[in-house]
Amino acid sequence: MPKFGYKLMTEEHGPKALVENAIRAENAGFDFVSISDHFHPWLESQGHAPFAWSVLGAIAHATDRIGIATGLTCPILRYHPVIVAQAAATVAIMSDNRFTLAVGAGERLNEHVTGVRWPSVPERHDMLGEAIDILRLLWEGGVHSWKGKHFLIDHAQLYDLPTKPIPVIVGVSGPASVALAAEKGDGIMTTAPESDLVKGYEARAGNRGACYAEAVIAYASSAERGLEIARDRFRFSAFDWSVNSEIPSVKGFEAASQYVRPEDLAAKVSAGPDVQTHIQLISQYVDAGFDHIVLTCPGDDQAGFIEFFERELKPSLPRFEPSE
């Protein structure tokens, strides 16, 4: 059986609510939580953007069993990789080695805020590869200096290190990022049930790592209401990452997505209260080869969704098998 995670949407919930939801997710039997690491929400209706790493520290302290992951952290622009290395090591210690660092090449919406130049996709991938090398170097311990193509380190040493290696999962959306993940990472993370991403990673990586994907479940009293919530909070998902990684502002996302209708999201989102509807969506990810499936539920009723997972959805999950 795949592992099932709960998405902590920093864009939709404040810091205290995120910690409370993580505790609920642990009690409900989720295998892990995955937290977004953004400076801005995508849409004004989402309304939040707390600092993910502060929330991660609180979650590590407030929970005992559940796995903890980012989804995704960009360690190349808004953060220098040495800062991410230190932050990840600290959370790994605080969580007793329950932490996984998932990284990506970033979105302009969040990374431009310090005034840095927004690089092209190939340059961002190159920067991400170098950043991963720096993370692993500092996690080895000792004093390190580095003069690379993109980054400098001047006699940096992490004095608090976890007892186990931190897995590094790489966000992917196409062949270039899959190749990077196979070379530098311990697995992949994406947002669509695309089997080519899994197959491409496995073909390049040899020993298969974890394959994460996010599935959007708009739990609500009816399918119509679920799609309305998805339209209000998650309509940017109608676009792919060639669009979403380039728009620089919340106002831009509002303008770009204003004509997205609830029905336009029906093919990507499972909506409503029916368990089998959600199982059908989850099955697409299982059949595509993903073994870590993050359930993302837009909207305010997170307690209701988590209870629905525990009482109705989770008991149904062992009854479905991947198709041949």
mmCIF file of C-alpha atoms in Angstrom:
data_model
loop_
_atom_site.group_PDB
_atom_site.id
_atom_site.type_symbol
_atom_site.label_atom_id
_atom_site.label_comp_id
_atom_site.label_asym_id
_atom_site.label_seq_id
_atom_site.Cartn_x
_atom_site.Cartn_y
_atom_site.Cartn_z
ATOM 1 C CA MET A 1 0.000 0.000 0.000
ATOM 2 C CA PRO A 2 1.166 3.530 -0.653
ATOM 3 C CA LYS A 3 1.623 5.970 2.198
ATOM 4 C CA PHE A 4 -0.908 8.754 2.532
ATOM 5 C CA GLY A 5 -0.080 12.285 3.578
ATOM 6 C CA TYR A 6 -2.052 15.342 4.581
ATOM 7 C CA LYS A 7 -1.234 18.667 2.924
ATOM 8 C CA LEU A 8 -0.616 21.567 5.278
ATOM 9 C CA MET A 9 -1.576 24.516 3.105
ATOM 10 C CA THR A 10 0.228 27.563 4.495
ATOM 11 C CA GLU A 11 -1.642 29.647 1.917
ATOM 12 C CA GLU A 12 -5.010 28.833 3.498
ATOM 13 C CA HIS A 13 -4.367 28.541 7.230
ATOM 14 C CA GLY A 14 -2.554 30.485 9.921
ATOM 15 C CA PRO A 15 0.379 29.066 11.885
ATOM 16 C CA LYS A 16 -1.567 27.857 14.924
ATOM 17 C CA ALA A 17 -4.226 26.222 12.759
ATOM 18 C CA LEU A 18 -1.524 24.407 10.768
ATOM 19 C CA VAL A 19 -0.070 22.904 13.948
ATOM 20 C CA GLU A 20 -3.542 21.881 15.123
ATOM 21 C CA ASN A 21 -4.233 20.261 11.745
ATOM 22 C CA ALA A 22 -0.953 18.348 11.888
ATOM 23 C CA ILE A 23 -1.911 16.962 15.300
ATOM 24 C CA ARG A 24 -5.346 15.999 13.948
ATOM 25 C CA ALA A 25 -3.694 14.309 10.951
ATOM 26 C CA GLU A 26 -1.451 12.238 13.221
ATOM 27 C CA ASN A 27 -4.382 11.179 15.380
ATOM 28 C CA ALA A 28 -6.407 10.277 12.285
ATOM 29 C CA GLY A 29 -3.745 7.899 10.988
ATOM 30 C CA PHE A 30 -2.102 9.825 8.174
ATOM 31 C CA ASP A 31 1.419 8.572 7.489
ATOM 32 C CA PHE A 32 2.938 12.012 6.988
ATOM 33 C CA VAL A 33 2.225 15.694 6.515
ATOM 34 C CA SER A 34 3.628 17.864 3.744
ATOM 35 C CA ILE A 35 3.816 21.629 4.217
ATOM 36 C CA SER A 36 4.010 24.247 1.472
ATOM 37 C CA ASP A 37 6.840 26.767 1.870
ATOM 38 C CA HIS A 38 5.661 30.026 0.286
ATOM 39 C CA PHE A 39 5.963 33.749 0.923
ATOM 40 C CA HIS A 40 2.586 34.575 -0.659
ATOM 41 C CA PRO A 41 -0.701 32.775 -1.200
ATOM 42 C CA TRP A 42 -1.759 32.276 -4.803
ATOM 43 C CA LEU A 43 -5.138 33.932 -4.322
ATOM 44 C CA GLU A 44 -6.570 36.560 -2.000
ATOM 45 C CA SER A 45 -9.293 34.119 -0.952
ATOM 46 C CA GLN A 46 -6.631 31.872 0.584
ATOM 47 C CA GLY A 47 -5.490 34.693 2.814
ATOM 48 C CA HIS A 48 -2.418 33.309 4.660
ATOM 49 C CA ALA A 49 1.335 32.811 4.315
ATOM 50 C CA PRO A 50 3.114 32.123 7.641
ATOM 51 C CA PHE A 51 6.788 31.154 7.769
ATOM 52 C CA ALA A 52 6.802 27.405 7.157
ATOM 53 C CA TRP A 53 9.970 26.676 9.150
ATOM 54 C CA SER A 54 8.577 28.153 12.359
ATOM 55 C CA VAL A 55 5.500 25.984 11.893
ATOM 56 C CA LEU A 56 7.682 22.942 11.216
ATOM 57 C CA GLY A 57 9.471 23.368 14.531
ATOM 58 C CA ALA A 58 6.171 23.533 16.358
ATOM 59 C CA ILE A 59 4.841 20.463 14.532
ATOM 60 C CA ALA A 60 8.000 18.493 15.292
ATOM 61 C CA HIS A 61 7.514 19.239 18.989
ATOM 62 C CA ALA A 62 3.738 18.710 19.034
ATOM 63 C CA THR A 63 3.667 15.328 17.255
ATOM 64 C CA ASP A 64 5.273 11.961 17.983
ATOM 65 C CA ARG A 65 4.837 9.577 15.069
ATOM 66 C CA ILE A 66 3.803 11.242 11.844
ATOM 67 C CA GLY A 67 6.339 11.889 9.100
ATOM 68 C CA ILE A 68 7.044 15.520 8.244
ATOM 69 C CA ALA A 69 8.023 16.876 4.829
ATOM 70 C CA THR A 70 8.245 20.122 2.957
ATOM 71 C CA GLY A 71 6.421 20.409 -0.312
ATOM 72 C CA LEU A 72 8.303 22.230 -1.762
ATOM 73 C CA THR A 73 11.189 24.350 -0.438
ATOM 74 C CA CYS A 74 13.194 26.389 -2.940
ATOM 75 C CA PRO A 75 16.798 26.521 -1.618
ATOM 76 C CA ILE A 76 18.264 28.763 -4.324
ATOM 77 C CA LEU A 77 16.859 32.318 -4.195
ATOM 78 C CA ARG A 78 14.785 33.464 -1.217
ATOM 79 C CA TYR A 79 16.864 31.083 0.914
ATOM 80 C CA HIS A 80 20.579 30.414 0.579
ATOM 81 C CA PRO A 81 21.211 26.646 0.671
ATOM 82 C CA VAL A 82 23.271 26.908 3.885
ATOM 83 C CA ILE A 83 20.210 28.311 5.664
ATOM 84 C CA VAL A 84 18.035 25.459 4.395
ATOM 85 C CA ALA A 85 20.707 22.961 5.444
ATOM 86 C CA GLN A 86 20.675 24.343 8.993
ATOM 87 C CA ALA A 87 16.878 24.571 9.167
ATOM 88 C CA ALA A 88 16.382 21.022 7.879
ATOM 89 C CA ALA A 89 18.963 19.588 10.264
ATOM 90 C CA THR A 90 17.244 21.291 13.201
ATOM 91 C CA VAL A 91 13.776 20.020 12.270
ATOM 92 C CA ALA A 92 15.172 16.520 11.712
ATOM 93 C CA ILE A 93 16.606 16.547 15.244
ATOM 94 C CA MET A 94 13.446 17.966 16.785
ATOM 95 C CA SER A 95 11.319 15.332 15.036
ATOM 96 C CA ASP A 96 13.622 12.393 15.870
ATOM 97 C CA ASN A 97 14.478 11.801 12.217
ATOM 98 C CA ARG A 98 10.916 12.020 10.891
ATOM 99 C CA PHE A 99 11.789 14.829 8.466
ATOM 100 C CA THR A 100 12.071 14.740 4.668
ATOM 101 C CA LEU A 101 13.232 17.767 2.694
ATOM 102 C CA ALA A 102 11.446 18.151 -0.636
ATOM 103 C CA VAL A 103 12.989 20.848 -2.817
ATOM 104 C CA GLY A 104 12.158 22.525 -6.101
ATOM 105 C CA ALA A 105 13.284 25.221 -8.502
ATOM 106 C CA GLY A 106 10.751 27.676 -7.140
ATOM 107 C CA GLU A 107 7.953 29.952 -8.253
ATOM 108 C CA ARG A 108 8.424 33.594 -9.087
ATOM 109 C CA LEU A 109 5.447 34.469 -6.852
ATOM 110 C CA ASN A 110 7.541 33.671 -3.773
ATOM 111 C CA GLU A 111 11.174 33.973 -4.784
ATOM 112 C CA HIS A 112 11.283 37.482 -6.271
ATOM 113 C CA VAL A 113 10.519 39.201 -2.952
ATOM 114 C CA THR A 114 14.165 39.897 -2.071
ATOM 115 C CA GLY A 115 14.726 41.610 -5.420
ATOM 116 C CA VAL A 116 16.883 38.847 -6.894
ATOM 117 C CA ARG A 117 16.858 38.256 -10.625
ATOM 118 C CA TRP A 118 14.427 35.523 -11.690
ATOM 119 C CA PRO A 119 16.519 33.003 -13.679
ATOM 120 C CA SER A 120 15.454 30.864 -16.616
ATOM 121 C CA VAL A 121 14.333 27.270 -16.002
ATOM 122 C CA PRO A 122 17.663 25.675 -17.061
ATOM 123 C CA GLU A 123 19.571 28.047 -14.779
ATOM 124 C CA ARG A 124 17.235 27.353 -11.867
ATOM 125 C CA HIS A 125 17.726 23.623 -12.335
ATOM 126 C CA ASP A 126 21.484 24.114 -12.374
ATOM 127 C CA MET A 127 21.259 26.175 -9.196
ATOM 128 C CA LEU A 128 19.089 23.534 -7.537
ATOM 129 C CA GLY A 129 21.585 20.793 -8.336
ATOM 130 C CA GLU A 130 24.386 22.822 -6.779
ATOM 131 C CA ALA A 131 22.215 23.610 -3.751
ATOM 132 C CA ILE A 132 21.549 19.911 -3.136
ATOM 133 C CA ASP A 133 25.297 19.254 -3.229
ATOM 134 C CA ILE A 134 25.770 21.970 -0.593
ATOM 135 C CA LEU A 135 23.037 20.528 1.618
ATOM 136 C CA ARG A 136 24.623 17.101 1.608
ATOM 137 C CA LEU A 137 28.102 18.540 2.174
ATOM 138 C CA LEU A 138 27.077 20.480 5.272
ATOM 139 C CA TRP A 139 25.128 17.530 6.650
ATOM 140 C CA GLU A 140 28.367 15.543 6.649
ATOM 141 C CA GLY A 141 29.644 17.765 9.442
ATOM 142 C CA GLY A 142 32.854 19.748 9.686
ATOM 143 C CA VAL A 143 33.859 23.144 8.364
ATOM 144 C CA HIS A 144 33.277 23.782 4.681
ATOM 145 C CA SER A 145 33.977 26.531 2.190
ATOM 146 C CA TRP A 146 32.577 26.454 -1.336
ATOM 147 C CA LYS A 147 33.038 28.488 -4.467
ATOM 148 C CA GLY A 148 30.642 27.184 -7.066
ATOM 149 C CA LYS A 149 28.998 28.483 -10.181
ATOM 150 C CA HIS A 150 26.097 29.971 -8.239
ATOM 151 C CA PHE A 151 26.889 29.918 -4.512
ATOM 152 C CA LEU A 152 29.639 30.799 -2.068
ATOM 153 C CA ILE A 153 30.179 29.373 1.411
ATOM 154 C CA ASP A 154 32.712 30.841 3.793
ATOM 155 C CA HIS A 155 33.784 28.436 6.559
ATOM 156 C CA ALA A 156 30.325 27.134 7.448
ATOM 157 C CA GLN A 157 29.742 24.352 9.951
ATOM 158 C CA LEU A 158 26.528 22.844 11.298
ATOM 159 C CA TYR A 159 26.985 21.961 14.951
ATOM 160 C CA ASP A 160 23.622 20.218 15.390
ATOM 161 C CA LEU A 161 23.138 17.325 13.005
ATOM 162 C CA PRO A 162 20.592 14.488 12.949
ATOM 163 C CA THR A 163 21.687 10.904 13.503
ATOM 164 C CA LYS A 164 20.246 9.740 10.166
ATOM 165 C CA PRO A 165 20.554 11.181 6.636
ATOM 166 C CA ILE A 166 17.781 13.551 5.587
ATOM 167 C CA PRO A 167 16.059 12.321 2.408
ATOM 168 C CA VAL A 168 16.008 14.914 -0.380
ATOM 169 C CA ILE A 169 13.004 14.719 -2.694
ATOM 170 C CA VAL A 170 13.067 16.791 -5.898
ATOM 171 C CA GLY A 171 10.028 18.417 -7.458
ATOM 172 C CA VAL A 172 9.529 17.345 -11.076
ATOM 173 C CA SER A 173 7.325 18.340 -13.981
ATOM 174 C CA GLY A 174 9.195 17.100 -17.060
ATOM 175 C CA PRO A 175 12.295 15.307 -18.376
ATOM 176 C CA ALA A 176 14.840 17.921 -17.256
ATOM 177 C CA SER A 177 13.721 17.957 -13.630
ATOM 178 C CA VAL A 178 13.356 14.159 -13.634
ATOM 179 C CA ALA A 179 16.963 13.848 -14.779
ATOM 180 C CA LEU A 180 18.032 16.212 -11.999
ATOM 181 C CA ALA A 181 16.092 14.193 -9.429
ATOM 182 C CA ALA A 182 17.699 10.968 -10.588
ATOM 183 C CA GLU A 183 21.178 12.486 -10.363
ATOM 184 C CA LYS A 184 20.873 14.417 -7.107
ATOM 185 C CA GLY A 185 17.787 13.325 -5.181
ATOM 186 C CA ASP A 186 16.271 10.458 -3.253
ATOM 187 C CA GLY A 187 12.875 10.640 -4.932
ATOM 188 C CA ILE A 188 10.426 12.839 -6.791
ATOM 189 C CA MET A 189 7.395 14.994 -5.999
ATOM 190 C CA THR A 190 4.770 16.290 -8.415
ATOM 191 C CA THR A 191 1.115 17.305 -8.656
ATOM 192 C CA ALA A 192 -0.300 15.142 -11.449
ATOM 193 C CA PRO A 193 -0.776 11.361 -11.903
ATOM 194 C CA GLU A 194 1.713 11.192 -14.770
ATOM 195 C CA SER A 195 3.260 7.740 -15.034
ATOM 196 C CA ASP A 196 5.953 9.030 -17.417
ATOM 197 C CA LEU A 197 7.492 10.968 -14.523
ATOM 198 C CA VAL A 198 7.755 7.818 -12.396
ATOM 199 C CA LYS A 199 9.004 5.691 -15.282
ATOM 200 C CA GLY A 200 11.523 8.329 -16.310
ATOM 201 C CA TYR A 201 12.832 8.620 -12.778
ATOM 202 C CA GLU A 202 13.071 4.857 -12.304
ATOM 203 C CA ALA A 203 14.848 4.416 -15.634
ATOM 204 C CA ARG A 204 17.481 6.979 -14.671
ATOM 205 C CA ALA A 205 17.788 6.378 -10.930
ATOM 206 C CA GLY A 206 18.162 2.619 -10.898
ATOM 207 C CA ASN A 207 17.273 1.946 -7.285
ATOM 208 C CA ARG A 208 13.869 3.503 -6.963
ATOM 209 C CA GLY A 209 13.314 6.241 -4.417
ATOM 210 C CA ALA A 210 10.048 7.548 -3.008
ATOM 211 C CA CYS A 211 7.585 8.979 -5.515
ATOM 212 C CA TYR A 212 5.317 11.676 -4.072
ATOM 213 C CA ALA A 213 2.303 13.279 -5.742
ATOM 214 C CA GLU A 214 -0.443 15.627 -4.564
ATOM 215 C CA ALA A 215 -4.103 14.797 -5.188
ATOM 216 C CA VAL A 216 -6.758 17.477 -4.638
ATOM 217 C CA ILE A 217 -9.828 16.270 -2.754
ATOM 218 C CA ALA A 218 -12.476 18.964 -2.401
ATOM 219 C CA TYR A 219 -14.397 17.360 0.441
ATOM 220 C CA ALA A 220 -17.786 19.030 0.899
ATOM 221 C CA SER A 221 -21.482 18.346 1.398
ATOM 222 C CA SER A 222 -21.973 17.927 -2.361
ATOM 223 C CA ALA A 223 -19.882 17.642 -5.502
ATOM 224 C CA GLU A 224 -21.159 21.027 -6.644
ATOM 225 C CA ARG A 225 -20.127 22.665 -3.373
ATOM 226 C CA GLY A 226 -16.726 20.978 -3.520
ATOM 227 C CA LEU A 227 -16.045 22.352 -6.990
ATOM 228 C CA GLU A 228 -17.150 25.808 -5.856
ATOM 229 C CA ILE A 229 -14.614 25.651 -3.006
ATOM 230 C CA ALA A 230 -11.939 24.412 -5.404
ATOM 231 C CA ARG A 231 -12.713 27.288 -7.748
ATOM 232 C CA ASP A 232 -12.513 29.812 -4.916
ATOM 233 C CA ARG A 233 -9.312 28.512 -3.338
ATOM 234 C CA PHE A 234 -7.510 26.351 -5.905
ATOM 235 C CA ARG A 235 -8.411 27.545 -9.402
ATOM 236 C CA PHE A 236 -4.748 28.173 -10.284
ATOM 237 C CA SER A 237 -4.498 24.380 -10.567
ATOM 238 C CA ALA A 238 -6.222 24.713 -13.948
ATOM 239 C CA PHE A 239 -2.792 25.840 -15.236
ATOM 240 C CA ASP A 240 0.428 23.829 -15.390
ATOM 241 C CA TRP A 241 3.760 24.844 -13.907
ATOM 242 C CA SER A 242 4.933 26.566 -17.083
ATOM 243 C CA VAL A 243 2.384 29.213 -16.070
ATOM 244 C CA ASN A 244 2.298 28.928 -12.280
ATOM 245 C CA SER A 245 6.051 29.233 -11.841
ATOM 246 C CA GLU A 246 6.223 32.495 -13.778
ATOM 247 C CA ILE A 247 3.394 34.739 -12.503
ATOM 248 C CA PRO A 248 4.952 37.212 -10.025
ATOM 249 C CA SER A 249 2.019 38.392 -7.904
ATOM 250 C CA VAL A 250 -1.238 37.441 -6.233
ATOM 251 C CA LYS A 251 -2.937 40.068 -8.388
ATOM 252 C CA GLY A 252 -1.532 38.316 -11.455
ATOM 253 C CA PHE A 253 -2.978 34.970 -10.375
ATOM 254 C CA GLU A 254 -6.321 36.635 -9.710
ATOM 255 C CA ALA A 255 -6.349 38.072 -13.231
ATOM 256 C CA ALA A 256 -5.099 34.916 -14.949
ATOM 257 C CA SER A 257 -7.624 32.660 -13.228
ATOM 258 C CA GLN A 258 -10.707 34.882 -13.204
ATOM 259 C CA TYR A 259 -12.452 32.970 -15.982
ATOM 260 C CA VAL A 260 -11.801 29.492 -14.581
ATOM 261 C CA ARG A 261 -15.171 27.863 -13.829
ATOM 262 C CA PRO A 262 -15.865 25.189 -11.196
ATOM 263 C CA GLU A 263 -16.538 22.637 -13.938
ATOM 264 C CA ASP A 264 -13.125 23.343 -15.466
ATOM 265 C CA LEU A 265 -11.553 21.706 -12.411
ATOM 266 C CA ALA A 266 -13.663 18.546 -12.434
ATOM 267 C CA ALA A 267 -11.074 16.489 -14.314
ATOM 268 C CA LYS A 268 -8.314 17.271 -11.801
ATOM 269 C CA VAL A 269 -10.243 17.420 -8.524
ATOM 270 C CA SER A 270 -12.483 14.892 -6.797
ATOM 271 C CA ALA A 271 -15.313 16.762 -5.127
ATOM 272 C CA GLY A 272 -18.053 16.040 -2.611
ATOM 273 C CA PRO A 273 -18.725 13.535 0.191
ATOM 274 C CA ASP A 274 -18.637 10.264 -1.784
ATOM 275 C CA VAL A 275 -15.789 7.944 -0.824
ATOM 276 C CA GLN A 276 -15.674 6.131 -4.158
ATOM 277 C CA THR A 277 -15.322 9.403 -6.051
ATOM 278 C CA HIS A 278 -12.167 10.131 -4.100
ATOM 279 C CA ILE A 279 -10.919 6.558 -4.408
ATOM 280 C CA GLN A 280 -11.173 6.872 -8.192
ATOM 281 C CA LEU A 281 -8.894 9.914 -8.143
ATOM 282 C CA ILE A 282 -6.429 8.331 -5.726
ATOM 283 C CA SER A 283 -6.340 5.204 -7.902
ATOM 284 C CA GLN A 284 -5.010 7.269 -10.802
ATOM 285 C CA TYR A 285 -1.951 8.126 -8.720
ATOM 286 C CA VAL A 286 -1.475 4.573 -7.467
ATOM 287 C CA ASP A 287 -1.766 3.206 -10.997
ATOM 288 C CA ALA A 288 0.786 5.761 -12.200
ATOM 289 C CA GLY A 289 3.309 4.356 -9.715
ATOM 290 C CA PHE A 290 3.280 6.916 -6.908
ATOM 291 C CA ASP A 291 3.842 5.449 -3.444
ATOM 292 C CA HIS A 292 3.437 8.636 -1.354
ATOM 293 C CA ILE A 293 0.138 10.388 -2.062
ATOM 294 C CA VAL A 294 -0.516 13.769 -0.465
ATOM 295 C CA LEU A 295 -4.200 14.528 -0.019
ATOM 296 C CA THR A 296 -4.856 18.253 -0.436
ATOM 297 C CA CYS A 297 -8.247 19.547 0.684
ATOM 298 C CA PRO A 298 -8.976 23.206 -0.110
ATOM 299 C CA GLY A 299 -11.346 25.071 2.178
ATOM 300 C CA ASP A 300 -11.896 25.892 5.827
ATOM 301 C CA ASP A 301 -13.298 22.596 7.091
ATOM 302 C CA GLN A 302 -10.037 20.782 7.685
ATOM 303 C CA ALA A 303 -11.286 19.121 10.856
ATOM 304 C CA GLY A 304 -14.222 17.710 8.885
ATOM 305 C CA PHE A 305 -11.962 16.438 6.108
ATOM 306 C CA ILE A 306 -9.541 14.804 8.524
ATOM 307 C CA GLU A 307 -12.431 13.114 10.340
ATOM 308 C CA PHE A 308 -13.797 11.973 6.951
ATOM 309 C CA PHE A 309 -10.397 10.473 6.119
ATOM 310 C CA GLU A 310 -10.232 8.611 9.424
ATOM 311 C CA ARG A 311 -13.794 7.274 9.476
ATOM 312 C CA GLU A 312 -14.617 6.690 5.822
ATOM 313 C CA LEU A 313 -11.770 7.169 3.354
ATOM 314 C CA LYS A 314 -8.888 5.449 5.145
ATOM 315 C CA PRO A 315 -10.837 2.219 5.807
ATOM 316 C CA SER A 316 -11.653 2.017 2.098
ATOM 317 C CA LEU A 317 -8.080 2.482 0.871
ATOM 318 C CA PRO A 318 -6.840 -1.115 1.391
ATOM 319 C CA ARG A 319 -9.667 -2.362 -0.790
ATOM 320 C CA PHE A 320 -8.320 -0.913 -3.997
ATOM 321 C CA GLU A 321 -5.361 -2.300 -5.894
ATOM 322 C CA PRO A 322 -3.315 -0.762 -8.729
ATOM 323 C CA SER A 323 -4.450 -1.926 -12.140
ATOM 324 C CA GLU A 324 -2.095 -4.085 -14.184
#
